[in-house]
Short mmCIF file of C-alpha atoms and ligand atoms in Angstrom, two decimals:
data_model
loop_
_atom_site.label_atom_id
_atom_site.label_comp_id
_atom_site.label_asym_id
_atom_site.label_seq_id
_atom_site.Cartn_x
_atom_site.Cartn_y
_atom_site.Cartn_z
CA MET B 28 -215.39 -23.47 98.40
CA VAL B 29 -215.35 -24.13 94.22
CA LYS B 30 -219.07 -24.45 93.88
CA THR B 31 -220.65 -28.22 92.91
CA ILE B 32 -221.33 -27.78 88.70
CA VAL B 33 -224.56 -29.89 87.80
CA GLY B 34 -225.66 -31.33 84.25
CA PHE B 35 -224.49 -32.00 81.53
CA GLU B 36 -224.33 -29.12 79.73
CA GLU B 37 -223.18 -26.57 82.24
CA ILE B 38 -220.17 -29.28 83.39
CA ALA B 39 -219.06 -29.20 79.52
CA ALA B 40 -219.74 -25.38 78.55
CA ARG B 41 -217.92 -24.63 81.96
CA GLU B 42 -214.59 -27.12 80.92
CA GLU B 43 -214.75 -26.05 77.79
CA ARG B 44 -214.73 -22.21 78.90
CA PHE B 45 -211.51 -22.80 81.05
CA GLN B 46 -209.74 -25.40 80.12
CA LEU B 47 -207.72 -26.12 77.05
CA ALA B 48 -209.63 -27.77 74.29
CA THR B 49 -206.56 -29.98 73.25
CA TYR B 50 -208.94 -33.75 73.53
CA GLN B 51 -212.12 -34.67 71.40
CA LYS B 52 -214.03 -35.89 74.39
CA LEU B 53 -216.85 -38.61 74.70
CA PRO B 54 -220.62 -36.46 75.16
CA LEU B 55 -220.34 -37.76 78.84
CA ALA B 56 -219.80 -36.09 82.10
CA ILE B 57 -219.12 -39.58 84.60
CA GLY B 58 -219.19 -39.08 87.97
CA ARG B 59 -218.52 -42.58 89.30
CA GLY B 60 -217.43 -45.83 88.45
CA ARG B 61 -217.40 -49.60 89.89
CA GLY B 62 -215.40 -52.68 87.82
CA SER B 63 -216.37 -52.64 84.60
CA TRP B 64 -218.78 -49.70 84.85
CA ILE B 65 -219.10 -46.10 85.33
CA GLU B 66 -221.69 -43.64 86.30
CA THR B 67 -222.46 -39.96 84.92
CA GLU B 68 -223.48 -37.37 87.30
CA ASP B 69 -226.93 -37.86 85.73
CA GLY B 70 -227.54 -41.33 86.62
CA GLN B 71 -226.62 -42.97 83.07
CA ARG B 72 -224.38 -45.91 83.21
CA TYR B 73 -222.28 -47.28 80.66
CA LEU B 74 -220.11 -50.58 79.94
CA ASP B 75 -216.97 -49.67 80.12
CA LEU B 76 -214.47 -51.06 77.62
CA TYR B 77 -211.83 -48.80 77.32
CA GLY B 78 -210.74 -47.76 80.82
CA GLY B 79 -209.79 -44.72 80.78
CA HIS B 80 -207.29 -45.19 77.98
CA ALA B 81 -205.59 -48.90 79.59
CA VAL B 82 -206.23 -47.24 82.96
CA ALA B 83 -208.79 -49.13 84.78
CA ALA B 84 -207.04 -52.43 85.02
CA THR B 85 -208.14 -53.68 88.38
CA GLY B 86 -211.59 -51.81 87.50
CA HIS B 87 -213.04 -48.76 87.94
CA CYS B 88 -212.80 -48.10 92.47
CA HIS B 89 -211.39 -51.94 92.82
CA PRO B 90 -212.59 -52.22 96.80
CA HIS B 91 -208.60 -53.24 98.07
CA VAL B 92 -206.98 -50.40 96.28
CA VAL B 93 -209.87 -47.82 97.97
CA ALA B 94 -209.11 -49.20 101.40
CA ALA B 95 -205.80 -48.73 100.71
CA LEU B 96 -205.24 -45.34 99.32
CA LYS B 97 -207.54 -44.11 102.24
CA LYS B 98 -205.37 -45.91 104.52
CA GLN B 99 -201.69 -44.42 103.66
CA ALA B 100 -203.46 -41.20 102.42
CA GLU B 101 -204.35 -41.15 106.46
CA LYS B 102 -200.83 -41.79 107.53
CA LEU B 103 -198.98 -39.90 104.57
CA LEU B 104 -199.43 -38.49 101.34
CA PHE B 105 -196.37 -37.86 100.69
CA TYR B 106 -192.70 -37.85 100.91
CA SER B 107 -189.25 -37.45 98.73
CA ASN B 108 -186.51 -39.74 97.54
CA VAL B 109 -184.53 -38.14 99.89
CA VAL B 110 -185.71 -40.61 102.26
CA TYR B 111 -187.18 -44.58 102.89
CA SER B 112 -190.50 -45.60 102.75
CA GLU B 113 -191.82 -48.93 103.86
CA VAL B 114 -194.50 -49.04 101.03
CA ARG B 115 -191.71 -47.82 98.42
CA ALA B 116 -190.06 -50.63 99.64
CA ARG B 117 -192.85 -53.04 98.76
CA ALA B 118 -193.88 -51.73 96.36
CA ALA B 119 -189.79 -52.47 94.57
CA GLU B 120 -190.31 -56.08 95.87
CA LYS B 121 -192.48 -56.73 94.87
CA LEU B 122 -192.65 -54.95 91.65
CA VAL B 123 -189.12 -56.96 90.51
CA GLN B 124 -191.01 -60.37 91.27
CA ILE B 125 -193.95 -60.26 89.45
CA ALA B 126 -190.77 -59.50 86.65
CA PRO B 127 -189.61 -61.69 85.06
CA SER B 128 -185.77 -62.55 84.85
CA PRO B 129 -182.97 -61.08 84.82
CA ILE B 130 -184.78 -58.26 85.76
CA SER B 131 -184.00 -57.15 89.00
CA LYS B 132 -184.28 -53.22 89.85
CA VAL B 133 -187.24 -50.63 89.23
CA PHE B 134 -187.27 -46.98 88.80
CA PHE B 135 -190.46 -45.21 89.92
CA CYS B 136 -191.90 -42.37 88.17
CA ASN B 137 -195.41 -40.09 87.06
CA SER B 138 -196.47 -41.32 83.61
CA GLY B 139 -195.32 -43.75 80.43
CA THR B 140 -193.79 -40.75 78.51
CA GLU B 141 -191.25 -40.09 81.80
CA ALA B 142 -190.78 -43.46 82.13
CA ASN B 143 -189.88 -44.31 78.24
CA GLU B 144 -187.43 -40.92 78.45
CA ASN B 145 -185.49 -42.42 81.72
CA ALA B 146 -185.19 -45.39 80.25
CA MET B 147 -183.57 -44.22 77.09
CA ARG B 148 -181.65 -41.83 79.22
CA MET B 149 -180.46 -45.03 80.85
CA ALA B 150 -179.61 -46.83 77.72
CA ARG B 151 -177.04 -44.09 76.40
CA LEU B 152 -175.52 -43.70 79.74
CA ALA B 153 -175.11 -47.73 79.47
CA THR B 154 -173.86 -47.77 75.86
CA GLY B 155 -172.09 -44.19 75.57
CA ARG B 156 -173.94 -44.32 72.90
CA GLU B 157 -176.90 -42.04 71.47
CA ARG B 158 -179.03 -42.78 69.11
CA ILE B 159 -182.38 -44.55 69.21
CA VAL B 160 -184.64 -47.21 66.83
CA THR B 161 -187.40 -47.35 67.23
CA PHE B 162 -190.81 -48.40 64.96
CA THR B 163 -193.03 -47.17 62.28
CA GLY B 164 -196.50 -46.68 64.28
CA SER B 165 -194.33 -46.79 67.23
CA PHE B 166 -196.32 -44.22 70.08
CA HIS B 167 -193.53 -43.76 73.39
CA GLY B 168 -195.48 -40.22 74.50
CA ARG B 169 -195.22 -36.57 74.52
CA THR B 170 -192.07 -35.35 75.96
CA ALA B 171 -188.70 -34.08 73.87
CA ASP B 172 -187.14 -38.21 73.66
CA ALA B 173 -190.31 -39.42 73.63
CA ILE B 174 -192.28 -37.25 70.90
CA SER B 175 -189.61 -37.85 68.77
CA ALA B 176 -189.18 -41.84 69.32
CA THR B 177 -193.16 -41.44 68.44
CA PHE B 178 -193.00 -43.08 64.48
CA LEU B 179 -196.32 -42.71 64.17
CA GLY B 180 -199.20 -40.12 62.57
CA LYS B 181 -197.77 -36.37 63.13
CA TYR B 182 -196.91 -36.60 66.85
CA ARG B 183 -193.13 -36.36 65.58
CA GLU B 184 -194.31 -32.78 63.88
CA LEU B 185 -195.57 -31.68 66.99
CA GLY B 186 -192.22 -32.47 69.24
CA ARG B 187 -189.99 -29.63 66.16
CA PRO B 188 -187.01 -29.14 67.15
CA ASN B 189 -186.21 -33.67 67.76
CA VAL B 190 -183.92 -34.96 69.78
CA PRO B 191 -181.25 -35.68 67.29
CA GLY B 192 -180.00 -39.82 66.64
CA HIS B 193 -183.51 -41.34 66.63
CA ILE B 194 -183.76 -43.99 63.68
CA CYS B 195 -187.46 -45.56 62.43
CA ALA B 196 -187.04 -48.85 61.24
CA GLU B 197 -190.78 -51.18 59.93
CA PHE B 198 -192.34 -52.80 62.46
CA GLY B 199 -192.56 -56.66 62.22
CA SER B 200 -189.36 -56.54 59.99
CA ILE B 201 -186.21 -57.82 61.26
CA GLU B 202 -184.62 -57.23 58.30
CA SER B 203 -185.29 -53.50 58.57
CA VAL B 204 -183.49 -53.21 61.89
CA ARG B 205 -180.33 -55.40 60.54
CA ARG B 206 -179.67 -52.40 58.47
CA VAL B 207 -179.89 -49.25 60.75
CA ALA B 208 -179.11 -50.72 64.44
CA ASP B 209 -175.97 -50.52 63.99
CA GLU B 210 -172.67 -50.76 66.41
CA SER B 211 -173.34 -46.86 67.41
CA VAL B 212 -177.29 -47.54 68.57
CA ALA B 213 -178.12 -46.82 72.23
CA ALA B 214 -181.01 -48.65 72.24
CA ILE B 215 -183.73 -50.53 69.91
CA MET B 216 -187.21 -49.19 72.05
CA LEU B 217 -191.11 -50.78 71.02
CA GLU B 218 -194.55 -51.32 72.13
CA PRO B 219 -194.88 -55.20 71.67
CA ILE B 220 -198.00 -54.04 71.33
CA GLN B 221 -198.34 -51.26 68.99
CA SER B 222 -202.01 -49.93 70.42
CA MET B 223 -202.31 -47.14 69.38
CA ALA B 224 -201.33 -48.28 65.24
CA GLY B 225 -203.89 -50.71 65.93
CA VAL B 226 -203.42 -53.16 68.09
CA ARG B 227 -200.45 -54.24 65.39
CA MET B 228 -198.30 -57.13 66.74
CA ALA B 229 -195.59 -60.11 64.97
CA GLY B 230 -195.17 -62.98 65.37
CA PRO B 231 -192.45 -63.96 68.39
CA GLU B 232 -189.33 -64.43 66.42
CA PHE B 233 -189.49 -60.58 65.47
CA TYR B 234 -189.27 -60.52 69.19
CA ARG B 235 -186.36 -63.39 69.48
CA GLY B 236 -184.18 -61.70 66.58
CA LEU B 237 -184.31 -58.43 68.34
CA ARG B 238 -183.05 -60.16 71.51
CA GLN B 239 -179.92 -61.88 69.32
CA ILE B 240 -179.77 -58.20 67.55
CA CYS B 241 -178.99 -56.27 70.79
CA ASP B 242 -177.10 -59.11 72.21
CA GLU B 243 -174.54 -59.24 69.40
CA ARG B 244 -174.36 -55.09 68.27
CA GLY B 245 -174.21 -54.60 72.54
CA ILE B 246 -177.44 -52.52 72.36
CA VAL B 247 -180.20 -52.26 74.98
CA LEU B 248 -183.16 -53.18 74.00
CA ILE B 249 -186.38 -51.48 75.62
CA PHE B 250 -190.08 -53.24 76.06
CA ASP B 251 -192.45 -49.82 76.12
CA GLU B 252 -195.21 -51.71 78.39
CA VAL B 253 -196.92 -48.35 79.16
CA GLN B 254 -200.67 -50.82 77.98
CA THR B 255 -198.94 -54.13 78.08
CA GLY B 256 -197.34 -54.36 80.48
CA VAL B 257 -199.76 -56.04 84.16
CA GLY B 258 -201.59 -58.30 83.31
CA ARG B 259 -203.46 -56.64 80.24
CA THR B 260 -201.97 -59.64 77.34
CA GLY B 261 -203.14 -62.86 80.18
CA SER B 262 -199.08 -62.05 81.82
CA TRP B 263 -197.71 -60.01 83.67
CA PHE B 264 -195.88 -58.19 81.26
CA PHE B 265 -195.47 -58.98 77.48
CA ALA B 266 -192.14 -60.14 78.46
CA GLY B 267 -190.69 -63.13 78.64
CA SER B 268 -194.18 -64.12 77.46
CA GLU B 269 -195.04 -66.93 75.26
CA ALA B 270 -195.94 -64.34 72.47
CA ALA B 271 -192.64 -62.29 72.96
CA GLY B 272 -190.99 -66.07 72.09
CA GLY B 273 -190.02 -66.53 75.95
CA ILE B 274 -187.52 -63.76 75.33
CA VAL B 275 -186.88 -60.78 78.32
CA PRO B 276 -185.71 -57.12 77.01
CA ASP B 277 -183.43 -54.93 79.40
CA ILE B 278 -185.88 -52.20 80.17
CA ILE B 279 -189.27 -52.65 80.52
CA THR B 280 -191.46 -49.31 80.32
CA LEU B 281 -193.97 -49.34 82.88
CA ALA B 282 -197.14 -46.61 83.49
CA LYS B 283 -200.86 -46.99 82.80
CA ALA B 284 -202.96 -49.54 84.70
CA LEU B 285 -199.73 -49.94 87.90
CA GLY B 286 -201.70 -47.42 89.82
CA SER B 287 -204.41 -48.23 89.16
CA GLY B 288 -205.27 -44.46 87.89
CA LEU B 289 -203.61 -42.46 90.37
CA PRO B 290 -200.39 -41.29 88.23
CA VAL B 291 -196.77 -44.05 88.75
CA GLY B 292 -194.89 -44.44 86.08
CA ALA B 293 -191.93 -46.87 85.85
CA CYS B 294 -188.27 -48.62 84.13
CA LEU B 295 -188.01 -51.80 85.55
CA VAL B 296 -184.10 -52.41 84.66
CA THR B 297 -181.43 -55.71 84.57
CA GLU B 298 -178.43 -56.04 87.15
CA ASN B 299 -176.54 -55.00 83.74
CA VAL B 300 -178.34 -51.71 83.21
CA ALA B 301 -178.90 -51.30 87.25
CA ALA B 302 -174.48 -51.34 87.33
CA GLN B 303 -174.07 -48.04 85.03
CA ILE B 304 -176.62 -45.82 86.64
CA LYS B 305 -175.12 -43.40 89.66
CA THR B 306 -176.73 -41.30 92.28
CA ASN B 307 -178.12 -38.16 90.42
CA ASP B 308 -178.34 -40.23 86.82
CA LEU B 309 -182.05 -40.17 87.11
CA GLY B 310 -184.17 -38.38 89.44
CA THR B 311 -187.56 -36.49 89.72
CA THR B 312 -189.68 -35.08 92.68
CA PHE B 313 -193.39 -36.92 93.05
CA GLY B 314 -191.91 -40.78 91.94
CA GLY B 315 -192.15 -43.65 94.71
CA GLY B 316 -194.64 -41.41 96.59
CA MET B 317 -195.77 -42.89 99.44
CA LEU B 318 -199.74 -42.75 98.06
CA ALA B 319 -198.72 -43.95 94.37
CA MET B 320 -196.82 -46.85 96.47
CA SER B 321 -199.59 -47.81 98.55
CA ALA B 322 -201.40 -47.81 95.02
CA VAL B 323 -199.21 -49.88 93.00
CA ILE B 324 -198.74 -52.45 95.79
CA ALA B 325 -202.61 -52.28 96.17
CA THR B 326 -203.42 -52.94 92.66
CA LEU B 327 -200.76 -56.01 91.63
CA GLU B 328 -202.67 -57.48 95.03
CA ALA B 329 -206.14 -57.31 93.94
CA ILE B 330 -205.06 -58.42 90.58
CA GLU B 331 -203.58 -61.32 92.02
CA ARG B 332 -205.87 -62.28 94.04
CA ASP B 333 -209.08 -61.56 92.11
CA ASN B 334 -206.74 -63.66 89.50
CA MET B 335 -207.24 -61.59 86.83
CA LEU B 336 -204.57 -63.50 84.66
CA GLU B 337 -206.81 -65.83 84.18
CA ASN B 338 -209.59 -64.13 83.86
CA VAL B 339 -208.38 -61.93 81.38
CA LYS B 340 -206.92 -65.74 79.08
CA LEU B 341 -210.72 -67.20 79.18
CA VAL B 342 -212.27 -63.47 78.41
CA GLU B 343 -210.37 -63.43 75.39
CA THR B 344 -211.08 -66.29 74.27
CA TYR B 345 -215.05 -66.19 75.02
CA LEU B 346 -214.91 -62.54 73.36
CA ARG B 347 -212.84 -64.18 70.12
CA ALA B 348 -215.10 -66.90 69.97
CA ARG B 349 -218.81 -64.98 69.92
CA LEU B 350 -217.27 -62.39 67.23
CA ALA B 351 -216.08 -65.00 65.68
CA HIS B 352 -218.87 -65.79 63.06
CA LEU B 353 -219.65 -61.54 62.61
CA PRO B 354 -219.68 -61.70 58.44
CA GLU B 355 -218.14 -57.47 59.09
CA ILE B 356 -215.38 -58.28 61.17
CA GLU B 357 -211.55 -59.21 59.34
CA GLU B 358 -209.88 -60.29 62.41
CA VAL B 359 -209.73 -59.94 65.92
CA ARG B 360 -206.10 -58.81 67.34
CA GLY B 361 -203.56 -58.54 69.88
CA LYS B 362 -203.37 -60.77 73.06
CA GLY B 363 -205.62 -60.67 75.99
CA LEU B 364 -207.80 -57.77 76.90
CA LEU B 365 -205.83 -55.26 73.96
CA LEU B 366 -207.87 -56.14 71.41
CA GLY B 367 -208.19 -54.55 67.91
CA VAL B 368 -211.90 -55.63 66.17
CA LYS B 369 -211.04 -54.44 62.86
CA PHE B 370 -213.17 -54.44 60.18
CA LYS B 371 -213.75 -54.66 56.54
CA GLU B 372 -214.89 -51.23 56.30
CA GLU B 373 -213.02 -47.58 57.77
CA ILE B 374 -216.54 -47.94 59.97
CA ALA B 375 -214.90 -47.77 62.93
CA ALA B 376 -215.29 -44.42 64.29
CA HIS B 377 -218.51 -44.94 63.77
CA VAL B 378 -219.46 -47.97 65.31
CA GLN B 379 -217.74 -46.22 68.39
CA LYS B 380 -220.94 -43.86 68.12
CA GLU B 381 -222.85 -46.50 67.79
CA LEU B 382 -222.29 -48.53 70.80
CA LEU B 383 -221.59 -45.26 73.00
CA ASP B 384 -225.49 -44.59 71.48
CA ARG B 385 -225.84 -48.35 73.44
CA LYS B 386 -223.98 -47.40 76.67
CA ILE B 387 -220.39 -48.64 75.56
CA ILE B 388 -217.52 -46.91 75.86
CA THR B 389 -215.19 -47.81 73.72
CA GLY B 390 -211.94 -46.65 71.42
CA THR B 391 -210.94 -45.92 68.10
CA SER B 392 -207.31 -45.98 66.46
CA SER B 393 -204.79 -44.60 63.80
CA ASP B 394 -206.88 -47.13 61.79
CA ALA B 395 -209.72 -46.33 60.69
CA ARG B 396 -210.83 -49.49 60.21
CA VAL B 397 -209.46 -50.91 63.79
CA LEU B 398 -212.22 -50.04 67.07
CA ARG B 399 -210.01 -50.87 70.36
CA LEU B 400 -210.86 -52.62 73.45
CA LEU B 401 -208.86 -51.78 76.30
CA PRO B 402 -210.95 -53.43 79.50
CA PRO B 403 -211.11 -54.16 83.29
CA LEU B 404 -209.57 -56.96 82.83
CA CYS B 405 -212.25 -58.01 85.84
CA LEU B 406 -214.55 -57.78 82.32
CA THR B 407 -216.97 -60.57 82.68
CA CYS B 408 -217.70 -63.50 79.55
CA ASP B 409 -221.53 -61.66 80.99
CA GLU B 410 -220.08 -58.31 80.11
CA VAL B 411 -218.96 -59.12 77.13
CA GLU B 412 -222.35 -60.47 75.98
CA LEU B 413 -223.96 -57.31 76.73
CA PHE B 414 -221.15 -56.16 73.66
CA VAL B 415 -221.08 -58.41 71.19
CA GLU B 416 -225.58 -57.87 71.15
CA ALA B 417 -224.87 -54.20 71.06
CA LEU B 418 -221.86 -54.99 67.80
CA GLY B 419 -224.16 -56.36 66.37
CA ASP B 420 -227.16 -54.64 66.34
CA ALA B 421 -224.71 -51.96 65.74
CA LEU B 422 -224.02 -53.44 62.63
CA GLY B 423 -227.66 -54.52 61.59
CA GLY B 424 -228.28 -51.08 61.25
CA ARG B 425 -226.24 -49.93 59.04
C1 PLP Z 518 -197.46 -47.06 74.64
C2 PLP Z 518 -197.42 -46.06 74.90
N1 PLP Z 518 -196.29 -45.04 75.72
C3 PLP Z 518 -196.24 -44.59 75.88
C4 PLP Z 518 -197.46 -43.42 76.03
C5 PLP Z 518 -197.14 -42.78 77.15
O1 PLP Z 518 -197.95 -41.76 78.13
P1 PLP Z 518 -198.58 -41.11 79.22
O2 PLP Z 518 -199.36 -40.47 78.62
O3 PLP Z 518 -198.19 -42.03 80.57
O4 PLP Z 518 -197.00 -40.13 79.39
C6 PLP Z 518 -198.81 -44.19 75.84
C7 PLP Z 518 -199.89 -43.49 75.95
O5 PLP Z 518 -200.72 -43.29 75.62
C8 PLP Z 518 -198.23 -45.27 75.17
O6 PLP Z 518 -200.18 -46.00 74.86
#
C-alpha cells in the first residue's frame, strides 16, 4: 500500500520531489469536487472557473457520470477495437447524432493532440498532399505534428526538428490564407476560438471564407474543437453555429470535456473523408475503451438532461452584463463559457492571484491582459455574482 500523505506542505514537497517539474502549479492540493466547486485536502472550498483546463464541463463529479462509470467499471474496464462493444456503438452513434451535418463518423483516441495528429493524417490520406496551414496564435498540442502546427509562443521550437510542410497564415485574415493555401495544401486547421492566445475569435465571414477556399482548392478543413466542442460555446459544437457563419468543416477534433475527466479524444469526420480511410490507416490501443465510452455517453446525457446548452447562453449574457460596468475591463471576448476578460493593462496574472486569495480559480493566457474563464457549463448566476464581487474587490485593492 502507498501511504496517504497529509497536509498541503507535505503533499507539495513530495510531488515536487518525485514528479518532473514541468508545470507551474497553483498552491492547492485538491481533494474532491462537486459541480462548480472543488475542495482542498484541508477542507477549503474554491469556486472553479477554470474547470481543470476546460475539462469539467459537466461540473465536478456529476452524479450521472459517476453512476455510469461505477456501473461500467464493475462490468468491464477495457477491451480494444478488435472487438465490437455495445457501449462504443452507443457513444459513436450519440456523437454523430449531435454533430452538424454532413459529419457522419467518429474515430476515438485519447487526447487533444492525438485527435489533431489523426485529423492531419486523414487530410493527407484523403488528398494525397502533405502541407498543412495553421494560424498565428494557434495551439494544437505537444506531439510532433501537432506542435509543428502550433505557432503560439515558443512551443513549436520545443518540437524541433519540426515535421516539414507546416505553413502559418494570419488568424482572421482570409487574404493571408488565400496567399498560402494553394493546391499543394492538404488541410487548413484552426481553433475557431483561439483560447491560449487570449480567447481570440474571428467574424463569421472568416470561417465562411475558409470553407470557400477549401471547396475551391480541394483542401480539408479541420476545426480543432478541443476547447470549443461539447457545449462550451452554447451549442454542441462551434461548427455549424451562427458564430461560424453556419459552415461545417470536414473534420472536428475533440477531447477535454468529452469524458468529464476521463481521457478521451475524437475526430468527427464527413463521409467524404471517411471514404478515404482504410483498415490500419489509424489506430490506438486505448481509444474506444469501455470506461471512456461510458464517460462520453454520460457526459452528453448530463449536458442534455440539465439543459446546460441553454444555461451556457444564459450565464454568458448575465456575466457580460455584470462585467460591463467595470472600468478596468476593455472587453469580454469569446463565446459561451469560453471567455477572455481583457483588461486595459497587463494585470491578468495579478488578478488571477488576487482571485485565488478570494477562493476563486481562473486562468491566464499568453496575452498578459486576458484572464481566461473556462468554468463548468452548470455554473449559476449566483456563482457569477461571487466572481463579480471578488473581481471588483481585487481590482479595487490595486
Ligand atoms: C485547442 C487545443 N487543441 C489541442 C490541445 C491539446 O490537447 P491535449 O492536452 O489533450 O493533448 C489543447 C490543450 O490545451 C487545446 O487547447
